[in-house]
CSV table of C-alpha atoms and ligand atoms in Angstrom, one decimal:
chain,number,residue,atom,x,y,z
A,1,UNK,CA,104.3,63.4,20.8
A,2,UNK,CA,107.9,63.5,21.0
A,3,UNK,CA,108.9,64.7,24.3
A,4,UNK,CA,112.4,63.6,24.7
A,5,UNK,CA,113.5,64.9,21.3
A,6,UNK,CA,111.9,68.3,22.2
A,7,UNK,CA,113.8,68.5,25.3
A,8,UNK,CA,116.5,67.2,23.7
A,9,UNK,CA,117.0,70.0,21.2
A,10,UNK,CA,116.7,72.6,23.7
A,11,UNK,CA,119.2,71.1,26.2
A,12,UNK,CA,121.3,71.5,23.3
A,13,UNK,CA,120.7,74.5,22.3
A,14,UNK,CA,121.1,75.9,25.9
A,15,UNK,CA,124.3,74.3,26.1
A,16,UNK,CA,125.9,75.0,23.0
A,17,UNK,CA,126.7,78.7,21.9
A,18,UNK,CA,127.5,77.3,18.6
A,19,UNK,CA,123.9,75.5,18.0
A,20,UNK,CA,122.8,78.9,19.2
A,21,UNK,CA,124.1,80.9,16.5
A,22,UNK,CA,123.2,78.6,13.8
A,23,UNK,CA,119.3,78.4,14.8
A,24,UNK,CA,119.2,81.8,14.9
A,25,UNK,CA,120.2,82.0,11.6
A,26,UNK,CA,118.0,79.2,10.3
A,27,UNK,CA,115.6,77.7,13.1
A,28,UNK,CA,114.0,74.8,10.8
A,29,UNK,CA,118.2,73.1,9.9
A,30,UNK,CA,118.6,72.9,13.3
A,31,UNK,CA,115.2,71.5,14.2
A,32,UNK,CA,115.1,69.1,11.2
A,33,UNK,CA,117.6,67.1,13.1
A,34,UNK,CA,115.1,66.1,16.0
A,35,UNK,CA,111.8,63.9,15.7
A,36,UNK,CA,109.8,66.8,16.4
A,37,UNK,CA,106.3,67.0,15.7
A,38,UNK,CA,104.3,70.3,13.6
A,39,UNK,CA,102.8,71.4,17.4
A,40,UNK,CA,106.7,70.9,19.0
A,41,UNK,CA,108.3,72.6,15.8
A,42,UNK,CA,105.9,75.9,16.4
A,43,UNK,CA,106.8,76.5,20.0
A,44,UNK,CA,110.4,76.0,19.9
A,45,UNK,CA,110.6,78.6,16.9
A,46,UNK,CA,108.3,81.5,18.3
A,47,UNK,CA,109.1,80.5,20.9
A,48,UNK,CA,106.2,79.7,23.0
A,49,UNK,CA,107.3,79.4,26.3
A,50,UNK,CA,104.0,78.4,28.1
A,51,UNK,CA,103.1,76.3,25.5
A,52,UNK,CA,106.5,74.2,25.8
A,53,UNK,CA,105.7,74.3,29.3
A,54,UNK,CA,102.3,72.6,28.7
A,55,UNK,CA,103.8,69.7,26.3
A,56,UNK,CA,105.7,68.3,29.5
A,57,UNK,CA,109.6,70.1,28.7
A,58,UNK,CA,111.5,70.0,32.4
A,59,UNK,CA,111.4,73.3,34.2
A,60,UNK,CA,115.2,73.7,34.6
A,61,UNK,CA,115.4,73.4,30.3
A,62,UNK,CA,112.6,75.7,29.8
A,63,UNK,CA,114.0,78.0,32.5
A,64,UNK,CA,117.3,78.0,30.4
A,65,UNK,CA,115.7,78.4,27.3
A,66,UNK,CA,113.6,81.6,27.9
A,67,UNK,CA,116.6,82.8,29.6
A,68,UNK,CA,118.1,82.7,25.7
A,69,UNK,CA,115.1,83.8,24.3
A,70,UNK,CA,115.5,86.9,26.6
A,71,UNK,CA,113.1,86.5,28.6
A,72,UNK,CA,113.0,88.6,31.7
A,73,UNK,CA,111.7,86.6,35.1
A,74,UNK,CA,108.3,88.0,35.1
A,75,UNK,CA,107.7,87.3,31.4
A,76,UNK,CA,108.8,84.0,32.0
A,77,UNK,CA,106.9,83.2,34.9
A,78,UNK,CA,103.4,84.5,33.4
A,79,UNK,CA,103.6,82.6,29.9
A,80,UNK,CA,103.6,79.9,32.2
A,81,UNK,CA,100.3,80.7,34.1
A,82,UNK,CA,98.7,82.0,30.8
A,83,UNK,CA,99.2,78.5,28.9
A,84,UNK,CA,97.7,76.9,32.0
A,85,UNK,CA,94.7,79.0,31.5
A,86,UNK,CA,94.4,78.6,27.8
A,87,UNK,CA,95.1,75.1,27.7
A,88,UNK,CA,94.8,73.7,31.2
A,89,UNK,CA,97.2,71.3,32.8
A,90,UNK,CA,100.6,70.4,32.4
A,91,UNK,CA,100.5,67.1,29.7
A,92,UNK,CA,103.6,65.4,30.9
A,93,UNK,CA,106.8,64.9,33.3
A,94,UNK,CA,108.1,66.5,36.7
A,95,UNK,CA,106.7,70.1,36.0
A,96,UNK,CA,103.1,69.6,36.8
A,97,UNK,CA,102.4,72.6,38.5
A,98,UNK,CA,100.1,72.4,42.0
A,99,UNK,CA,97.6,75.7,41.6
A,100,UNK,CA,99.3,78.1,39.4
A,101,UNK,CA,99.5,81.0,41.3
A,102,UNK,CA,103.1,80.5,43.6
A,103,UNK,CA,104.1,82.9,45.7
A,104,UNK,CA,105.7,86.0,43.1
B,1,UNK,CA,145.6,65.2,53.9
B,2,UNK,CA,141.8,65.0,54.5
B,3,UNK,CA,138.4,66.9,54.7
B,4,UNK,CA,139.3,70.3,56.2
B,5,UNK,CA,136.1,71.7,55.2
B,6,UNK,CA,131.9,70.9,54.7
B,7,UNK,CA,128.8,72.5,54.4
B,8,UNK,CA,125.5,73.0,52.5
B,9,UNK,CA,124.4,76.4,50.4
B,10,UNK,CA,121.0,77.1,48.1
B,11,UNK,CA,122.1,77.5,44.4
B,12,UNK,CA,118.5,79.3,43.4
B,13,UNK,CA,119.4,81.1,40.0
B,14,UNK,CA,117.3,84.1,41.2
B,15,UNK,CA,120.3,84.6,44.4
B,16,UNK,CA,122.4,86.3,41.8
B,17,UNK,CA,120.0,86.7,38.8
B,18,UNK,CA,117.3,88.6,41.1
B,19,UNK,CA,118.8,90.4,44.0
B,20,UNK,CA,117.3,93.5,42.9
B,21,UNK,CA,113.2,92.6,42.6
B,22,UNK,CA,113.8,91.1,46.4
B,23,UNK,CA,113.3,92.8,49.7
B,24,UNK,CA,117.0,94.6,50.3
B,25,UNK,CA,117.8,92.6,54.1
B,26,UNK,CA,116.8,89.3,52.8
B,27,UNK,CA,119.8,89.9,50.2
B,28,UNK,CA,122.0,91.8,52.9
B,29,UNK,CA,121.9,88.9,55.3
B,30,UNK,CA,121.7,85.8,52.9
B,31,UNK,CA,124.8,87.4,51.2
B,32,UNK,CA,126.5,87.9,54.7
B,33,UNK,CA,125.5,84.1,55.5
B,34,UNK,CA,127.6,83.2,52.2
B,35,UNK,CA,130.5,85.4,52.8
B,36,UNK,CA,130.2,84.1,56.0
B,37,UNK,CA,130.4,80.5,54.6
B,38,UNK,CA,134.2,82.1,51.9
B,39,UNK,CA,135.9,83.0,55.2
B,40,UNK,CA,135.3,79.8,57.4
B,41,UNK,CA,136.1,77.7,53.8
B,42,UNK,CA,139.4,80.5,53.4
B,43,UNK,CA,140.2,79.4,56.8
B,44,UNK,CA,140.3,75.9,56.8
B,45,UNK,CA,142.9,76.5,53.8
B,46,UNK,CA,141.7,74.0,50.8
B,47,UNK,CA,143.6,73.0,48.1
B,48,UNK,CA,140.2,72.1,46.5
B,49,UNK,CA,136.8,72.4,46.6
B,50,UNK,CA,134.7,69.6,45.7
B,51,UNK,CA,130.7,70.9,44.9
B,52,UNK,CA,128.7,68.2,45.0
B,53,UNK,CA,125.6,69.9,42.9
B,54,UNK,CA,122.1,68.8,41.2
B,55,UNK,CA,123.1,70.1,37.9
B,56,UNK,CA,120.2,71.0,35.4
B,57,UNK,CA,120.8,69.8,31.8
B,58,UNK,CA,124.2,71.6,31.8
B,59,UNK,CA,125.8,68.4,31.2
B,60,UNK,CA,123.8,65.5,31.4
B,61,UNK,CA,120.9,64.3,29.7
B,62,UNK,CA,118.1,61.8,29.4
B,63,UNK,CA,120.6,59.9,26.9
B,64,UNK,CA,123.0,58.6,29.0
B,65,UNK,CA,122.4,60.3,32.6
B,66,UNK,CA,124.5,58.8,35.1
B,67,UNK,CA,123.5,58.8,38.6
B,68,UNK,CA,126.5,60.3,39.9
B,69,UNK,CA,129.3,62.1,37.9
B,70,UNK,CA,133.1,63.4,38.9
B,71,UNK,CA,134.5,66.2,36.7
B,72,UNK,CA,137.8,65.7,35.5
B,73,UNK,CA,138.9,68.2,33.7
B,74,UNK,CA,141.3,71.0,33.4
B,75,UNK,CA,139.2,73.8,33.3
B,76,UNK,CA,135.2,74.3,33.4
B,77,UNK,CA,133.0,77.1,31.8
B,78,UNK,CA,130.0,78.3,32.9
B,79,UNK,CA,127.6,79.7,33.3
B,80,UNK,CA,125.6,78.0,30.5
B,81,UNK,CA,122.8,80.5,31.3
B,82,UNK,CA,122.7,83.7,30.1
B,83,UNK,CA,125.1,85.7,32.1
B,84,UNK,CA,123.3,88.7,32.2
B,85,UNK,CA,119.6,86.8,33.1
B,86,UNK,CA,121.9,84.8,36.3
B,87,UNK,CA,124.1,87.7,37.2
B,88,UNK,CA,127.5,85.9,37.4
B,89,UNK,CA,129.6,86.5,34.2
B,90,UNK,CA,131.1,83.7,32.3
B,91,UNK,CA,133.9,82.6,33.4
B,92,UNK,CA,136.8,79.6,33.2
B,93,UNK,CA,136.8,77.9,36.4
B,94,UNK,CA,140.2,75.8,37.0
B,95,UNK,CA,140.0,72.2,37.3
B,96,UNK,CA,142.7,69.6,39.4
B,97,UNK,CA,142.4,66.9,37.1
B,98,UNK,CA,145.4,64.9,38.8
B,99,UNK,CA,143.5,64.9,42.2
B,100,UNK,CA,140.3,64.1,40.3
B,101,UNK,CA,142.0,61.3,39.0
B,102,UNK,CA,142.9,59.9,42.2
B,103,UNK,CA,139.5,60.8,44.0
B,104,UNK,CA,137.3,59.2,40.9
B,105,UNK,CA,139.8,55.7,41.7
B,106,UNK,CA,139.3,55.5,45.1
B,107,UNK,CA,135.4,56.2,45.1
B,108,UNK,CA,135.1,53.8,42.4
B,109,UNK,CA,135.7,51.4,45.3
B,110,UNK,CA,132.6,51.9,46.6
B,111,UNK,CA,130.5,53.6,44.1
B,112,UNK,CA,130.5,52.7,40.6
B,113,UNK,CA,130.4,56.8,39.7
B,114,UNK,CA,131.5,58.5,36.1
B,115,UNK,CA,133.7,60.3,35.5
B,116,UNK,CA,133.6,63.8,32.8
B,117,UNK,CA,136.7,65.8,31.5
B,118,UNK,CA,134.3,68.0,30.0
B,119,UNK,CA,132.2,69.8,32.1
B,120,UNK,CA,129.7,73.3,31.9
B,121,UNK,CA,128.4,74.0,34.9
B,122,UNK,CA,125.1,75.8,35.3
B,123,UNK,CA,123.3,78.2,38.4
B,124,UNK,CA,123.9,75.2,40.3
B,125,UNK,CA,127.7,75.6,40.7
B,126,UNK,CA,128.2,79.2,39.7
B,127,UNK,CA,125.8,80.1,42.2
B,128,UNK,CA,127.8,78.7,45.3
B,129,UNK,CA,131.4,79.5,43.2
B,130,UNK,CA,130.2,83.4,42.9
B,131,UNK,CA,130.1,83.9,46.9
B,132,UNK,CA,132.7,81.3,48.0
B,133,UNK,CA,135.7,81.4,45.8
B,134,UNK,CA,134.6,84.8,43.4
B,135,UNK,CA,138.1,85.2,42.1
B,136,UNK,CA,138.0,81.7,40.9
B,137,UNK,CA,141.1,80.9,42.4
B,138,UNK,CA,140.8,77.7,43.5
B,139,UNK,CA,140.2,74.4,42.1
B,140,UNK,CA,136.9,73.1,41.5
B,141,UNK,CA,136.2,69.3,41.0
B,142,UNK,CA,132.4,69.3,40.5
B,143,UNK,CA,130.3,66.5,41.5
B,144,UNK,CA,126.7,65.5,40.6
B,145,UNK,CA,124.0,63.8,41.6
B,146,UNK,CA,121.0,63.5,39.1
B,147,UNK,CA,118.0,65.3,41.1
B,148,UNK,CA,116.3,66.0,37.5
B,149,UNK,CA,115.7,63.3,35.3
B,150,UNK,CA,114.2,60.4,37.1
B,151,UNK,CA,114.6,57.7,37.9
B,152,UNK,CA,116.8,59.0,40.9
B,153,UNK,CA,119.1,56.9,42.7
B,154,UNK,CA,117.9,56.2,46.3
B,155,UNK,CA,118.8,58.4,49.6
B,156,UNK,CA,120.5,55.5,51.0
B,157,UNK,CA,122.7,55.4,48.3
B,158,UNK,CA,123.3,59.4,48.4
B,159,UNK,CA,124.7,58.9,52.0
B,160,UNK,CA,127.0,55.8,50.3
B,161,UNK,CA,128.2,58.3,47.6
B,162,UNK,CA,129.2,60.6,50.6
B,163,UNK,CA,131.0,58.6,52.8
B,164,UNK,CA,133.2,57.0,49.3
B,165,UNK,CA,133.8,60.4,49.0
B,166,UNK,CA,135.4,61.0,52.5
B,167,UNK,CA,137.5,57.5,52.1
B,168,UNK,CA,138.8,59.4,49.2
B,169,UNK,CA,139.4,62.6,50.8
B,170,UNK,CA,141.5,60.9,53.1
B,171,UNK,CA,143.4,58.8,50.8
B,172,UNK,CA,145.0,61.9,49.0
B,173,UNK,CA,147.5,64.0,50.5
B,174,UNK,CA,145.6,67.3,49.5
B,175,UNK,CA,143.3,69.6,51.7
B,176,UNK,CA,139.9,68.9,50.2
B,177,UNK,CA,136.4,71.6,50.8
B,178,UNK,CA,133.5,70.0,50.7
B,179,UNK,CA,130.1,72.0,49.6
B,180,UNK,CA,127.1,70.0,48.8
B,181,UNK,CA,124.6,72.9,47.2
B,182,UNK,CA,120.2,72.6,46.4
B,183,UNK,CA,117.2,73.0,47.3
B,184,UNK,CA,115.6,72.6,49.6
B,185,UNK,CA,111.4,72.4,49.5
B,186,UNK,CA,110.8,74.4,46.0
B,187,UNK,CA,108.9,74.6,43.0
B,188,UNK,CA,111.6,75.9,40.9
B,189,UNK,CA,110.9,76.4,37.1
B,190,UNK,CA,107.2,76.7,37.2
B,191,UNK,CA,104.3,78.8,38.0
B,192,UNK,CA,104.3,78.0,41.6
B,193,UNK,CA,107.9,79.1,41.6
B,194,UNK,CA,108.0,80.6,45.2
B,195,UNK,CA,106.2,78.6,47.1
B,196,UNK,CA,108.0,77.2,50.3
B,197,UNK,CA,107.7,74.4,52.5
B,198,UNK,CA,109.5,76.5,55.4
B,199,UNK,CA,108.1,73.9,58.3
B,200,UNK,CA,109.3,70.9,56.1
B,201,UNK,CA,112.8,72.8,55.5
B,202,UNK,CA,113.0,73.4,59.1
B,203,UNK,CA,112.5,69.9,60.0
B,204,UNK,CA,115.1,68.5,57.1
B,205,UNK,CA,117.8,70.4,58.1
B,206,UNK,CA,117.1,68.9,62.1
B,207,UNK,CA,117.6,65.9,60.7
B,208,UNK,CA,120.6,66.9,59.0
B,209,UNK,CA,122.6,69.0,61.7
B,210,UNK,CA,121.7,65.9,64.0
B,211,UNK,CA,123.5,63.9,60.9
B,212,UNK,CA,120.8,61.8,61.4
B,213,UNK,CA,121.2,59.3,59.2
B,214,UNK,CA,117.9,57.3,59.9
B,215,UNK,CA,115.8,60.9,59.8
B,216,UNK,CA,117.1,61.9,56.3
B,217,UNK,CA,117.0,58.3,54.8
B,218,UNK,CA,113.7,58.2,55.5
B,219,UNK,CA,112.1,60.6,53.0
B,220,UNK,CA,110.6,58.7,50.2
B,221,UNK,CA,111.0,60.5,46.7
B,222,UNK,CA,107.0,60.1,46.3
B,223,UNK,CA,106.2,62.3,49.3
B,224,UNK,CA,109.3,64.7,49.5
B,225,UNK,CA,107.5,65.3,45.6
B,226,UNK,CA,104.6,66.1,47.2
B,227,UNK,CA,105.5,68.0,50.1
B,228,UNK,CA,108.8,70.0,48.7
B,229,UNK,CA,108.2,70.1,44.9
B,230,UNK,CA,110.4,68.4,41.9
B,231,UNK,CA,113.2,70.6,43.7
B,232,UNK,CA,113.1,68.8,47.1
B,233,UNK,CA,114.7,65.8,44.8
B,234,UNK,CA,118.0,67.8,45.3
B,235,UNK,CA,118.2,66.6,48.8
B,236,UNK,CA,121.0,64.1,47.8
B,237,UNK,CA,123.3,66.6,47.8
B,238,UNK,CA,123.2,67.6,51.7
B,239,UNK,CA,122.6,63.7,52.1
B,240,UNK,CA,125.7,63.1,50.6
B,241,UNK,CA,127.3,65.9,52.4
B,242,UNK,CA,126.0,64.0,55.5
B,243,UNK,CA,127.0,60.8,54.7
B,244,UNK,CA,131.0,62.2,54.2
B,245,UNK,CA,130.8,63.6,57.6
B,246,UNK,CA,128.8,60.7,59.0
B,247,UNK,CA,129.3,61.2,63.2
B,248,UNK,CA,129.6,64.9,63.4
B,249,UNK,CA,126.8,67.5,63.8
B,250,UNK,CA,126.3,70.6,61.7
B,251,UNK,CA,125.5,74.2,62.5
B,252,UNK,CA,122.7,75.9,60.2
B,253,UNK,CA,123.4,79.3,59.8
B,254,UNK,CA,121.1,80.8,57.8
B,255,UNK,CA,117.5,79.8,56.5
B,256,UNK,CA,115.3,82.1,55.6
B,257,UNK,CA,112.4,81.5,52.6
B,258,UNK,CA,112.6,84.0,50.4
B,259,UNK,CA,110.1,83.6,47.4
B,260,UNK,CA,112.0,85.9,44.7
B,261,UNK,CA,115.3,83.5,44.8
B,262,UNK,CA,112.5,80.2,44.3
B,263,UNK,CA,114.1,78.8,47.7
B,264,UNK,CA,114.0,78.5,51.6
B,265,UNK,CA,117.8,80.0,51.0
B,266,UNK,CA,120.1,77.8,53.4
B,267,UNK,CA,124.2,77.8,54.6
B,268,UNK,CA,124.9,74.9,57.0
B,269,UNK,CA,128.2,74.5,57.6
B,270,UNK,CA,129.9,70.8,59.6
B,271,UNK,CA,131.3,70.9,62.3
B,272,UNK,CA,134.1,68.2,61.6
B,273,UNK,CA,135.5,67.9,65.1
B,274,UNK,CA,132.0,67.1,66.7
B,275,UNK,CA,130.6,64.1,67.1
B,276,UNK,CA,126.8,63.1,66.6
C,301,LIG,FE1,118.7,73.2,41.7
C-alpha cells in the first residue's frame, strides 16, 4: 500500500553502492527506514521480481534492481510473465503490461 | 561559437548489454550507424556534447522531479547499472561546469530548468557515450527531460526547452554537439519488452526530419501511451532536438526494430545548413 516508498527504496538502492553493501549485510535496517508494508518488505528481500512488478514499481527501477539482484535478461523478463499468471494484472502505475507475451 | 553538431540515437540498455542474444547484422549495422554518428560528431570538432536524455531513476525521483535538469558538475559516474548486466564499464565522464554555468543562465531565460552538480547517469547516457565519445574524452553536460514519472511536461514545451537551448549555444563562445537520445515506440521494462510500433516510428521520425513542428506537437501523451508504450514518452528528447534546430531538416540514418535491444533502434543526424 505504499507504492512510492517501495520505489523509493529501490531507486536508492540502485543508485547508491554504499546502501547496496549495507542491505546486503542486513536487508530489514535498511528497509526499516521506508513505510513499507509486510507484502512490500517480502519482495524487496527475496527478491521477488514479478511480484514487485505486480505491486505497480516503474519498469526502469525494477529493470535496475534485478540487474543488482543478478538477474540475467531472460530471468528477468519471465518473473515478469509468471507473476502476471499467478496473480494477474499489473495493480498500479505506467508498467501495465498490454498481453504479456512481447516479442522475446 | 554555436551549434556545430545535432542528432538523435536509441539508448536501449540491451544495445550494449545484449549484443550477443541478437541476430549478428542487426548489431553489425546498428553499430556502423553509431560509429557512423562518432565520425560526423568528430568532425564537426565539439568542445562539448550536450545529451539531452530521458534518464531513469539515476538521478531523479518522484520527491522532487524537475521537469528538466542541466548537469553541472565536474565529473559524472555511471553507469548506475550493473556494468557487467549493460556492457559498458563504469567509468568518470568529465564535466564543463564553467560552460554549464553559462548555458544553465541563459536557458533560464526562457525555461525555468534546474540545474545538478551531481549527476549519475544511467543506460540512457552511457549508451549513446559508449559509441560516440568511447574514450570519454570529451565533455559531457547532460540534460534531462522527465519521460518517467508523470506528470510530463507538454511537447510544446519540449520544442521551447530546445530552442532556449540553441539561444544558449550561441551565446557562448564554445563549439557545442547536440545529441538528444530515447525511444522511440517501446515497451521497455516489462513483459511486452520487444514489441514495436515500426509503422508509428516510421511516421515520427517523418515528422521529425521534416522538423515539423506542427506534426510532432501534435502527439497527445494519452495516445502515444497507447500506440508506442510508456517508452514513447521519451519523445521529448528528439522534440527538443527539433525545437534547437527549428528550420533545418534531418537525415535518418538508420532505423531498424530490433526486439532484443527493446527498441525500433534509430541515428538521425541534422542537417544544420538546410532549411525546412
Ligand atoms: Fe529510455
Amino acid at each position: 500500500m505504499s507504492l512510492y516508498y517501495l520505489q523509493k527504496v529501490l531507486y536508492e538502492l540502485n543508485r547508491d553502492p554504499g546502501l547496496q553493501d549495507k542491505f546486503r549485510v542486513d536487508k530489514a535496517a535498511v528497509l526499516a527506514g521506508y513505510k513499507l508494508d509486510e507484502e512490500e518488505i517480502e519482495a524487496v528481500k527475496k527478491p521477488d521480481i514479478g511480484l514487485l512488478y505486480i505491486l505497480g514499481v516503474n519498469g526502469q527501477i525494477l529493470m535496475h534492481y534485478a540487474a543488482m539482484c543478478g538477474y540475467t535478461w531472460p530471468r528477468y523478463i519471465q518473473a515478469m510473465r509468471d507473476a502476471l499468471a499467478e496473480h494477474g494484472n499489473v495493480r498500479a502505475g505506467l508498467y501495465v503490461t498490454t498481453d504479456g507475451k512481447g516479442a522475446i | 561559437m554555436s551549434l556545430v553538431f545535432a542528432g538523435v540515437c536509441s539508448h536501449g540498455p540491451g544495445i550494449t548489454g545484449r549484443s550477443a542474444m541478437a541476430d549478428p547484422d542487426d548489431v553489425a549495422t546498428l553499430y556502423a550507424a553509431m560509429d557512423g554518428m562518432r565520425e560526423a560528431l568528430q568532425a564537426s570538432r565539439p568542445d562539448a556534447l550536450l545529451v539531452i536524455a530521458a534518464e531513469h531513476f539515476a538521478n531523479f525521483f518522484m520527491n522532487n522531479m524537475p521537469a528538466y535538469c542541466i548537469g553541472m558538475g565536474e565529473e559524472y559516474e555511471g553507469p548506475i547499472e550493473d556494468p557487467e548486466w549493460l556492457g559498458v564499464p563504469r567509468t568518470l565522464v568529465p564535466g564543463a561546469p564553467d560552460l554549464s554555468r553559462r548555458i544553465i543562465e541563459r536557458t533560464l531565460q526562457e525555461v525555468d530548468v534546474a540545474y545538478a552538480q551531481e549527476w549519475k547517469f544511467d543506460h540512457g547516457i552511457m549508451v549513446p557515450l559508449h559509441f560516440l565519445t568511447p574514450r570519454y574524452d570529451l565533455p559531457i553536460i547532460p540534460v534531462n527531460i522527465n519521460c518517467q514519472g508523470p506528470p510530463l511536461t507538454p511537447l510544446h514545451r519540449a520544442w521551447t526547452f530546445g530552442q532556449a537551448l540553441r539561444k544558449a549555444c550561441e551565446a557562448v563562445p564554445e563549439r557545442i554537439a547536440l545529441v538528444g537520445t530515447g525511444g522511440i515506440s517501446h515497451w521497455p521494462a516489462t513483459p511486452d519488452s520487444g514489441r514495436i510500433n515500426a509503422a508509428w516510428d516510421r511516421e515520427f521520425l517523418e515528422r521529425w526530419a521534416a522538423n515539423d513542428r506542427e506534426g510532432l506537437l501534435a502527439y497527445t501523451d494519452e495516445q502515444t501511451y497507447f500506440d508506442a508504450g510508456q517508452g514513447g514518452f521519451e519523445i521529448r528528447t528528439y522534440i527538443a532536438v527539433a525545437g534547437a534546430t527549428e528550420g533545418c531538416t534531418a537525415k535518418v540514418h538508420y532505423y531498424r526494430p530490433i526486439p532484443i535491444f527493446a527498441v525500433g533502434c534509430t541515428v538521425g543526424i541534422v542537417n544544420l545548413e538546410a532549411q525546412a
